[in-house]
Coordinates of C-alpha atoms and ligand atoms in Angstrom, one line a residue:
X1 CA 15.4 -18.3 -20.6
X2 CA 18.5 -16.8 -22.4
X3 CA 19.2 -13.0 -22.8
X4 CA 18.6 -14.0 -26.3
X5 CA 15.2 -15.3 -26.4
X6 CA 13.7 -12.4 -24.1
X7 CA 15.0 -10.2 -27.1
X8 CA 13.8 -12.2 -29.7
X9 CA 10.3 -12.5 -28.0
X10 CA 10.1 -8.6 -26.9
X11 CA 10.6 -7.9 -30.8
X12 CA 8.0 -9.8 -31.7
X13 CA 5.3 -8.5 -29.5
X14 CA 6.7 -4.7 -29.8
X15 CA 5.8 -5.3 -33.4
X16 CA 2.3 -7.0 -32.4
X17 CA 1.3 -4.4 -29.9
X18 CA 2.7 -1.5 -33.0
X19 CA 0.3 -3.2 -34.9
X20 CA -2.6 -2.0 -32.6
X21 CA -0.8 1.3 -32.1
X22 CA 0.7 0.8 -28.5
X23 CA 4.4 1.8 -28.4
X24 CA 5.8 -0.6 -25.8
X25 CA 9.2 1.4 -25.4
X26 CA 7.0 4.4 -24.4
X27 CA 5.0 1.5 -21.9
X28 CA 8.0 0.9 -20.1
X29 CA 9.1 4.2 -19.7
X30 CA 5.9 4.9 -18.1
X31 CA 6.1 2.1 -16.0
X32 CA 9.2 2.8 -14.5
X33 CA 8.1 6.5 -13.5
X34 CA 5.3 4.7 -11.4
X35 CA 6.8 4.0 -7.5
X36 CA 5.1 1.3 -5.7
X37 CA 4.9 2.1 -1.8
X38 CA 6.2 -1.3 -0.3
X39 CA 4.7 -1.9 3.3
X40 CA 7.2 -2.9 6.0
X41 CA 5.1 -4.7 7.8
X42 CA 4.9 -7.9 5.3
X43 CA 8.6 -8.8 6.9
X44 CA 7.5 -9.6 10.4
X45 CA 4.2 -9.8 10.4
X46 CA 2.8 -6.4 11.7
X47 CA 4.8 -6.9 15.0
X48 CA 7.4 -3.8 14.8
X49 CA 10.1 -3.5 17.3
X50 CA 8.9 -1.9 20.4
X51 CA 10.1 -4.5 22.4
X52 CA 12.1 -7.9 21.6
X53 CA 9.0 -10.3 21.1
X54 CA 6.3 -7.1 20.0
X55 CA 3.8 -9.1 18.0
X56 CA 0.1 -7.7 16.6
X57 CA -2.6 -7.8 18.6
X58 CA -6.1 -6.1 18.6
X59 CA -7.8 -4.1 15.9
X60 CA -9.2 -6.7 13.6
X61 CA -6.3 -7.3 11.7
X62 CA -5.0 -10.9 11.8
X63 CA -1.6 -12.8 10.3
X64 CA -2.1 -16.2 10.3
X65 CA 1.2 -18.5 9.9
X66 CA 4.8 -19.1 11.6
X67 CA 6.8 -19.4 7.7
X68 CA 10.2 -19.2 10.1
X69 CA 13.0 -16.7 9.0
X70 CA 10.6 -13.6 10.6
X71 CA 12.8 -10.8 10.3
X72 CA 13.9 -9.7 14.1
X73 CA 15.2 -6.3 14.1
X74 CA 15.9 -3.0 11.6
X75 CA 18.4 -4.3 10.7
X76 CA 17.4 -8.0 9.5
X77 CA 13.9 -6.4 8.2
X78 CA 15.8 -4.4 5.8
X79 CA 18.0 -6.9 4.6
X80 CA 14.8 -8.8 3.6
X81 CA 13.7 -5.3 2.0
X82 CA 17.1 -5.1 0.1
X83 CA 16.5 -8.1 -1.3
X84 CA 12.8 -7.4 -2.3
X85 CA 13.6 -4.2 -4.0
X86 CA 16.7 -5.8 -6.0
X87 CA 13.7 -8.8 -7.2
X88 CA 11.8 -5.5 -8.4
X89 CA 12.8 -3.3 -11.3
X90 CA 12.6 0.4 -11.3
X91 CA 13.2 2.4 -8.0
X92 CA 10.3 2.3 -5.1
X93 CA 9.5 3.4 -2.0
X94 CA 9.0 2.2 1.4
X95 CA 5.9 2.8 3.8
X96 CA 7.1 3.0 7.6
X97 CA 4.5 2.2 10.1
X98 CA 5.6 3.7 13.9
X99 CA 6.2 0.9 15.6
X100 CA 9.3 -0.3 13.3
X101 CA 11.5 2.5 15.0
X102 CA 14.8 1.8 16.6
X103 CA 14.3 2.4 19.8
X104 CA 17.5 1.1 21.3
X105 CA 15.5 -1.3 23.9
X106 CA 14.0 1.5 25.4
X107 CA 10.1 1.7 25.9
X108 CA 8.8 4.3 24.2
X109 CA 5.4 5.2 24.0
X110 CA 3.2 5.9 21.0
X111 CA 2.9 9.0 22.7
X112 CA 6.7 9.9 22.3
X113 CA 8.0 8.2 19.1
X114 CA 10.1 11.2 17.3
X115 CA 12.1 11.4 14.0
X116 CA 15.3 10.4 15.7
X117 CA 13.8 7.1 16.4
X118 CA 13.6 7.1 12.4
X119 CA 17.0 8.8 11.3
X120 CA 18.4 5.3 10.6
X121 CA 15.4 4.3 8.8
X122 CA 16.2 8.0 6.7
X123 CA 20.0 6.9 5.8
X124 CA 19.1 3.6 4.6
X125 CA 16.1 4.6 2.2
X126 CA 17.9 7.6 0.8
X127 CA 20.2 3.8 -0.7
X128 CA 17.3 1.9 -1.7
X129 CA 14.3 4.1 -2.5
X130 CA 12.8 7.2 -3.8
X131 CA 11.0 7.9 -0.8
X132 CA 8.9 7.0 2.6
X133 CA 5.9 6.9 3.7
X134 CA 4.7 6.8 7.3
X135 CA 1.7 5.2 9.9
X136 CA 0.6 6.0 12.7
X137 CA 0.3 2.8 15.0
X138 CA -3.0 2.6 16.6
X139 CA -3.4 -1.2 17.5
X140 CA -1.1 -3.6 19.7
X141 CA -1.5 -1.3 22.6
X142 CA -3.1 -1.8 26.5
X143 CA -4.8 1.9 25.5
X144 CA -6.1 0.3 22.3
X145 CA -7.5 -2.7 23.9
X146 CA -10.9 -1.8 24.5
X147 CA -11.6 -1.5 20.6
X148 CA -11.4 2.7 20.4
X149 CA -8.1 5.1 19.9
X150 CA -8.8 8.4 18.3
X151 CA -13.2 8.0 19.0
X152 CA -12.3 6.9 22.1
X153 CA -14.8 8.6 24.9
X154 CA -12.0 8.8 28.0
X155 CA -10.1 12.1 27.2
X156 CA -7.6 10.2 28.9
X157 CA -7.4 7.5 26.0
X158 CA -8.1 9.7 23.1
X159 CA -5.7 12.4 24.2
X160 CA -2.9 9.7 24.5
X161 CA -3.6 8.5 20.6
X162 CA -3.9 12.5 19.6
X163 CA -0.7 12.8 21.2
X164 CA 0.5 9.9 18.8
X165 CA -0.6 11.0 15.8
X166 CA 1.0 14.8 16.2
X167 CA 4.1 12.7 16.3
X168 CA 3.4 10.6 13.6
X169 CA 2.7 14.2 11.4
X170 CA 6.2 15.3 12.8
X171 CA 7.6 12.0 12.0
X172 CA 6.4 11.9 8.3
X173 CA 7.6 15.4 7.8
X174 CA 10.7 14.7 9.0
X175 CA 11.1 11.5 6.2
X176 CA 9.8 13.6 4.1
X177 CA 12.5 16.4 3.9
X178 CA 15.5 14.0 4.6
X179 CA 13.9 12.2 1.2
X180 CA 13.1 15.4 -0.8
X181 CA 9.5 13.6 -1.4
X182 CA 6.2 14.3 0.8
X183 CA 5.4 11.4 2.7
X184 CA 2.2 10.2 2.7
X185 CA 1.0 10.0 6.6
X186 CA -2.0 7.8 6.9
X187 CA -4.2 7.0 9.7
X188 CA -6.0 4.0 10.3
X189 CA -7.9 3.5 13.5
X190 CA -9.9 0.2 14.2
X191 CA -12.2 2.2 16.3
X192 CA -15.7 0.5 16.6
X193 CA -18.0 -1.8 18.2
X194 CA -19.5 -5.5 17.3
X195 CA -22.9 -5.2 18.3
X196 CA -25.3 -2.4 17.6
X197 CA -23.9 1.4 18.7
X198 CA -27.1 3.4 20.9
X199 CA -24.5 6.6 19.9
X200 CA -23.0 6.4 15.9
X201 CA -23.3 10.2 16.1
X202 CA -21.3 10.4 18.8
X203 CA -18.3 8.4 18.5
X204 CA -18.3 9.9 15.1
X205 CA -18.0 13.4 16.7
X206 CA -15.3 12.8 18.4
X207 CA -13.4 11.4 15.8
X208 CA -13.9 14.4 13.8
X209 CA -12.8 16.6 16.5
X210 CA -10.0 14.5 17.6
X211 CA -9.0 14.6 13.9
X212 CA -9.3 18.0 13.7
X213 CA -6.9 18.2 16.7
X214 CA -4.4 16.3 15.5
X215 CA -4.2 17.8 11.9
X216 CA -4.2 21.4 13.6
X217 CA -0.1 21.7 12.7
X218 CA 0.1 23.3 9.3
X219 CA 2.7 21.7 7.6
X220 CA 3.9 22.4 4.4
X221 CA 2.9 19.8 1.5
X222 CA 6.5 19.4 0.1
X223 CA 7.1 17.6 3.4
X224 CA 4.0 15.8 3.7
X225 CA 0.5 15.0 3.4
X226 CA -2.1 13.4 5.6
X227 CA -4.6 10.6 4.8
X228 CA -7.3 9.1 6.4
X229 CA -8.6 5.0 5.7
X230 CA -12.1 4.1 5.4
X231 CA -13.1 0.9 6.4
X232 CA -16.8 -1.6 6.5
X233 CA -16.1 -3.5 9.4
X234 CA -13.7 -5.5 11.0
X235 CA -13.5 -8.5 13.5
X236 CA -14.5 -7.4 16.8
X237 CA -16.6 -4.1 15.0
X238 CA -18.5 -5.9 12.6
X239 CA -21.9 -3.7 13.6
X240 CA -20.0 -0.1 13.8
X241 CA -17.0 1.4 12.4
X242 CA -16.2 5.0 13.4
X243 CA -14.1 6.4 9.9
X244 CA -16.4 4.2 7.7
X245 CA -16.2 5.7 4.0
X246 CA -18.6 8.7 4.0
X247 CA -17.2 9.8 7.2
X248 CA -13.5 9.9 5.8
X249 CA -15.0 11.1 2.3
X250 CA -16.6 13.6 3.9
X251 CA -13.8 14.2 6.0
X252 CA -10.5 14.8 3.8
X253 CA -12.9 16.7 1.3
X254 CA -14.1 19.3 3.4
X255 CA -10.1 19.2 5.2
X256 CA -8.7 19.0 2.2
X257 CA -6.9 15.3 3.3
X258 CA -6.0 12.1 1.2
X259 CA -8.6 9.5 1.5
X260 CA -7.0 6.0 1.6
X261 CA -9.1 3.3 0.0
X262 CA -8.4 -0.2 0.9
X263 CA -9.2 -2.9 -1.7
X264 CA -9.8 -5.3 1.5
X265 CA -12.2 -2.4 3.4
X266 CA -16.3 -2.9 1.4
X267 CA -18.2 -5.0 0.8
X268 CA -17.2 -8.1 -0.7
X269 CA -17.9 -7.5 -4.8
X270 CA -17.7 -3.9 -4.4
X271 CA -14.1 -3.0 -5.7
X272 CA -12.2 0.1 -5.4
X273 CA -11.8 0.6 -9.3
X274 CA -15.0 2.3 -9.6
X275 CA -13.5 4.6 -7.0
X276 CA -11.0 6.0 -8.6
X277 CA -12.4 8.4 -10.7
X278 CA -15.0 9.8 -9.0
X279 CA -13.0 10.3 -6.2
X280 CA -10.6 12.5 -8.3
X281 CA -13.0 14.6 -9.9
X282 CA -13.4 16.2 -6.4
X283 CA -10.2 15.9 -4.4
X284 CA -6.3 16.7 -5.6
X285 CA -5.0 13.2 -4.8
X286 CA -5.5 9.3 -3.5
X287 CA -3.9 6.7 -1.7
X288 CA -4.5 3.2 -2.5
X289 CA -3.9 0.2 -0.7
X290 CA -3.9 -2.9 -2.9
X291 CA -4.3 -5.7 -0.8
X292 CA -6.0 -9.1 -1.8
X293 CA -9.9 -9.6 0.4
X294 CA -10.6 -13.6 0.3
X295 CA -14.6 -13.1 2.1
X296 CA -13.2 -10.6 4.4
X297 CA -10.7 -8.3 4.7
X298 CA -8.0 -11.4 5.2
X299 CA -4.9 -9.3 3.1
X300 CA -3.7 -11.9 1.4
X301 CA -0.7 -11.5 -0.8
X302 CA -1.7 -9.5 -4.1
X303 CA -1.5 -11.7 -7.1
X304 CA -2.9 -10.7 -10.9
X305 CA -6.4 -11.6 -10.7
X306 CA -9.4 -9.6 -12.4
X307 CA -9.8 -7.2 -9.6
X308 CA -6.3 -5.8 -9.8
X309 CA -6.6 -5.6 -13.3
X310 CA -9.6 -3.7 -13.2
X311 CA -7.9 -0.9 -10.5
X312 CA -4.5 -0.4 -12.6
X313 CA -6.7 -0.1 -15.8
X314 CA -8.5 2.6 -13.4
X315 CA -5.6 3.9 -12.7
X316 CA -4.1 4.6 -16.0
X317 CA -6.9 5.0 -17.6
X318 CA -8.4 7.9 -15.5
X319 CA -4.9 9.8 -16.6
X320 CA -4.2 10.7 -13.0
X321 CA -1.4 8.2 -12.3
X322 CA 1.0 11.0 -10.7
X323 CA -2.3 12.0 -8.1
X324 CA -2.6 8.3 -6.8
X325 CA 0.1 6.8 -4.5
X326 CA 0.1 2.8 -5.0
X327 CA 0.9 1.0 -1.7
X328 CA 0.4 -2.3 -0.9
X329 CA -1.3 -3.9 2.0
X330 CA -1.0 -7.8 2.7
X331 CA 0.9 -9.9 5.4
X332 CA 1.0 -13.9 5.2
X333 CA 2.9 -15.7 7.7
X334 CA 2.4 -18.9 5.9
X335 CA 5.2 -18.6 3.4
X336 CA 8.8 -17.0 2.5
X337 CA 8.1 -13.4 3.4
X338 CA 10.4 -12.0 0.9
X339 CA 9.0 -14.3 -1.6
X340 CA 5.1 -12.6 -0.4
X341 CA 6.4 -9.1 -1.3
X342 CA 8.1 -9.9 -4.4
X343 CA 5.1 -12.2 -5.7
X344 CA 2.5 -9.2 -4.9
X345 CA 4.5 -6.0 -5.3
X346 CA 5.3 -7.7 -9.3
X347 CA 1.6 -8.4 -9.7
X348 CA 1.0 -4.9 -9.1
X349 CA 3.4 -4.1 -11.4
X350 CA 2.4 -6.2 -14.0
X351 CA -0.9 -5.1 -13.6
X352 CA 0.2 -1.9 -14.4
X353 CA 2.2 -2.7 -17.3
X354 CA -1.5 -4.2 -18.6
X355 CA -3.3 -1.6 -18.4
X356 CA -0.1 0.5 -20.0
X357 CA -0.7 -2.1 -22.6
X358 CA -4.2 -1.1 -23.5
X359 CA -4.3 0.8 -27.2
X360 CA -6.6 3.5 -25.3
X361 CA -8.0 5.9 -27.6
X362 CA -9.5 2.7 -29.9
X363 CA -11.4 1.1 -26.8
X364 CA -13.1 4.9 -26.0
X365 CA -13.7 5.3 -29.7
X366 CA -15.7 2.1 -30.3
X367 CA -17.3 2.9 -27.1
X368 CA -18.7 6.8 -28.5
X369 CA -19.6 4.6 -31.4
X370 CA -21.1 2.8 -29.4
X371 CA -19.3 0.0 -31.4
X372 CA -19.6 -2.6 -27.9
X373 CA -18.6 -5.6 -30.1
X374 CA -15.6 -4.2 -31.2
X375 CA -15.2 -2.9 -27.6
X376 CA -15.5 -6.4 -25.9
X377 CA -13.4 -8.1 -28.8
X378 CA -10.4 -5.4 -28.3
X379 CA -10.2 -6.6 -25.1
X380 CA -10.6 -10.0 -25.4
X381 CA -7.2 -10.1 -27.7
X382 CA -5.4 -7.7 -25.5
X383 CA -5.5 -10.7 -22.8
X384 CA -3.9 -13.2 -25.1
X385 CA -1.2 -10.7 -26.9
X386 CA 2.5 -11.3 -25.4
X387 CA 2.5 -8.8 -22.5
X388 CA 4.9 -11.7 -20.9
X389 CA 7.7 -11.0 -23.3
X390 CA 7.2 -7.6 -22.6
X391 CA 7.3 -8.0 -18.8
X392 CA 10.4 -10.4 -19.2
X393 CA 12.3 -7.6 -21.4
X394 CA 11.4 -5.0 -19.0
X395 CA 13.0 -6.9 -15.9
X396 CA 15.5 -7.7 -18.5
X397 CA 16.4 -4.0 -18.9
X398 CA 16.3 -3.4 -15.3
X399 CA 18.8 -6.2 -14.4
X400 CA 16.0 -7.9 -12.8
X401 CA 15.1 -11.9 -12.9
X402 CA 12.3 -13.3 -15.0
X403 CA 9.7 -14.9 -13.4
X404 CA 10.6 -18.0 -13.9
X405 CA 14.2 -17.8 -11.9
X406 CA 12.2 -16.3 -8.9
X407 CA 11.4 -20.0 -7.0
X408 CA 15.1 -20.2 -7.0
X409 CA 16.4 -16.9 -5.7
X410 CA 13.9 -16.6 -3.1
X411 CA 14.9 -20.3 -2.0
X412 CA 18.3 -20.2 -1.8
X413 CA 17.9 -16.6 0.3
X414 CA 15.6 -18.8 2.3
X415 CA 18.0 -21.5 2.7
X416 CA 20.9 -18.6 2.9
X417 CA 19.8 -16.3 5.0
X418 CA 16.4 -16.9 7.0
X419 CA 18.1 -20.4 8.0
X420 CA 20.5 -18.6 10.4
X421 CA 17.4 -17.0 12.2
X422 CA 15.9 -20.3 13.6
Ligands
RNT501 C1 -6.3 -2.3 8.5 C2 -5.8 -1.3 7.5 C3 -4.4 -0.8 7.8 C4 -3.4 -1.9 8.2 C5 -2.0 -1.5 8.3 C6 -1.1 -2.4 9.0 O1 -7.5 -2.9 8.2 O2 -5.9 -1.9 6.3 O3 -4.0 -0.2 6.7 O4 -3.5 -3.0 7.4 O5 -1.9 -0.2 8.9
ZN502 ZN1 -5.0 -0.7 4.7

């Protein structure tokens, strides 16, 4: 599509939308104040660099597929990156996790990852984003292996993962200052058991303590902030989850944490949306991770289906957008990697750029008339109005590609680039 006909076609809906008092120009600007927290680990398939060959093992999580082209070190992983974040418009941010550290062929432990491991990582997003984020890693490791990190009842075990996540916090405050932006530092620990627990109280105490023990650094905010991730169940804990979601609730409410919500981590049809709001009634802020749950939590790649259009209308509409950080959470091995993150880091975008969409105030005012028709049949039009031209003029304006020359660039980088790793 010519330069031209974007124009031509953004004209015509800014005047549509106009009509039903949505200023798109104001949209946009929105939209490009919102930074999406790009996961690392799409690129290579949760294995980080530890060692030449580290690949993911343990804690439910699964990447099915062998797409060749894997990215094989730093430095080819954020290649890839350079060219998912030139396929997006506006500025983002990157989420680390610790295992993507240069190391310099050297083992080191969980237990003694350290900022310097991540000063590289510091100099190349100060280029290419507006900030990092950080993980601790608490799978993929012999001390992980028997299903418990941080609940873990050896003091031996648990101390070792404590041990990592102090790091982690030093780690993220570290990013943090280099990037004059907090980094969010989440934890996510698989810890839990398949068949029915004789002690939930138990393992639960000892997460809280060991928790506690880990958090007991103050660090200042502007640097960075601590979250905790609920989850169900996973594979291999499908009976017992230690941080299930009215432990961590409970948790980074009365410690004054982040929760992280997970679209992948409840049960099936219960989505995160209705979350949203009632989370931030009570706490200051919320990270999200907007992932894609097919029967399980299976992380496919995020695409624009009804449930991310219900959370980004959650998210705007619940007027907190600068309290929720956005990151996204998927890994699929079956495909072009770079073409994974671009398809599902634009879907979240464009989700957003829906729900920016939405003429607000009339929806709420039919609804305190309790006017439900006109409700319903507001946003029944809004899903066939011209948010594509829109979308197209927005990557436009960013010197991005439309969607439709995406097959190509991610193809020829395939043929390009990922051809000389085989
Ligand atoms: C696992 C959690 C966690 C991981 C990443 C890799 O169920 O969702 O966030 O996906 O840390
Ligand atoms: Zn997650």
């Amino acid at each position: 599509m010519s330069k031209a006909r974007i124009e031509q076609a953004y004209a015509a809906a800014k005047e549509q939308y106009g009509e039903i008092g949505v200023d798109t120009e104001a949209v946009m600007e929105k939209l490009a104040d919102i930074p999406i927290s790009l996961h690392c680990w799409q690129g290579d398939d949760v294995g980080g660099f530890e060692t030449p060959d580290a690949e993911l093992s343990g804690g439910g999580i699964q990447v099915t597929g062998n797409h060749p082209g894997k990215a094989r070190s730093v430095r080819e992983l954020q290649k890839d990156l350079e060219k998912v974040f030139s396929l997006l418009p506006s500025t983002h941010r990157l989420n680390l996790h610790a295992v993507y550290g240069e190391f310099g062929g050297k083992k080191v432990d969980r237990d003694e990852v350290l900022p310097e491991h991540f000063t590289g990582w510091a100099d190349w997003a100060k280029e290419h984003t507006r900030g990092l984020d950080f993980n601790g890693t608490f799978f993929s490791h012999p001390k992980a292996e028997d299903g418990f990190t941080l609940a873990s009842k050896d003091p031996e075990i648990r101390n070792f993962w404590i041990r990592h996540a102090e790091r982690c916090r030093d780690i993220s405050e570290y990013l943090g200052k280099e990037m004059n932006s907090p980094a969010i530092h989440n934890v996510w620990v698989p810890d839990g058991l398949k068949d029915y627990p004789a002690d939930r109280m138990g393992y639960r105490k000892i997460l809280m303590e060991s928790l506690d023990t880990a958090f007991s650094r103050d660090i200042d905010p502007e640097y960075m902030k601590d979250a905790v991730e609920t989850k169900l169940f996973g594979i291999g804990s499908e009976a017992f989850v230690a941080g299930s979601h009215e432990f961590y609730m409970n948790y980074a409410s009365s410690r004054n944490k982040l929760v992280c919500l997970d679209m992948g981590h409840f049960h099936p049809t219960e989505l995160i949306a209705d979350k949203i709001s009632s989370t931030l009634l009570f706490q200051d802020e919320l990270l999200l991770h907007v992932s894609r749950p097919m029967r399980w939590d299976s992380d496919h790649i995020v695409v624009l289906n009804d449930d991310i259009r219900q959370l980004t209308q959650e998210i705007i509409r619940s007027g907190r957008i600068n309290d929720i950080h956005i990151g996204l959470d998927f890994f699929d091995a079956t495909l072009n990697r770079i073409g994974a993150w671009v398809i599902g880091a634009r879907a979240a975008l464009k989700g957003l750029l829906l729900a920016l969409l939405e003429p607000q105030e009339t929806l709420v005012r039919y609804e305190e008339e309790q006017n439900y028709f006109g409700r319903l049949a507001l946003m029944e039009q809004l899903k066939t109005m011209p948010a594509g031209a829109v979308w197209d003029y927005y990557c436009l304006k960013n010197n991005v590609i439309p969607e439709e020359a995406l097959i190509s660039e991610i193809m020829n980088y395939e043929k390009e680039i990922l051809g000389e790793r085989a």
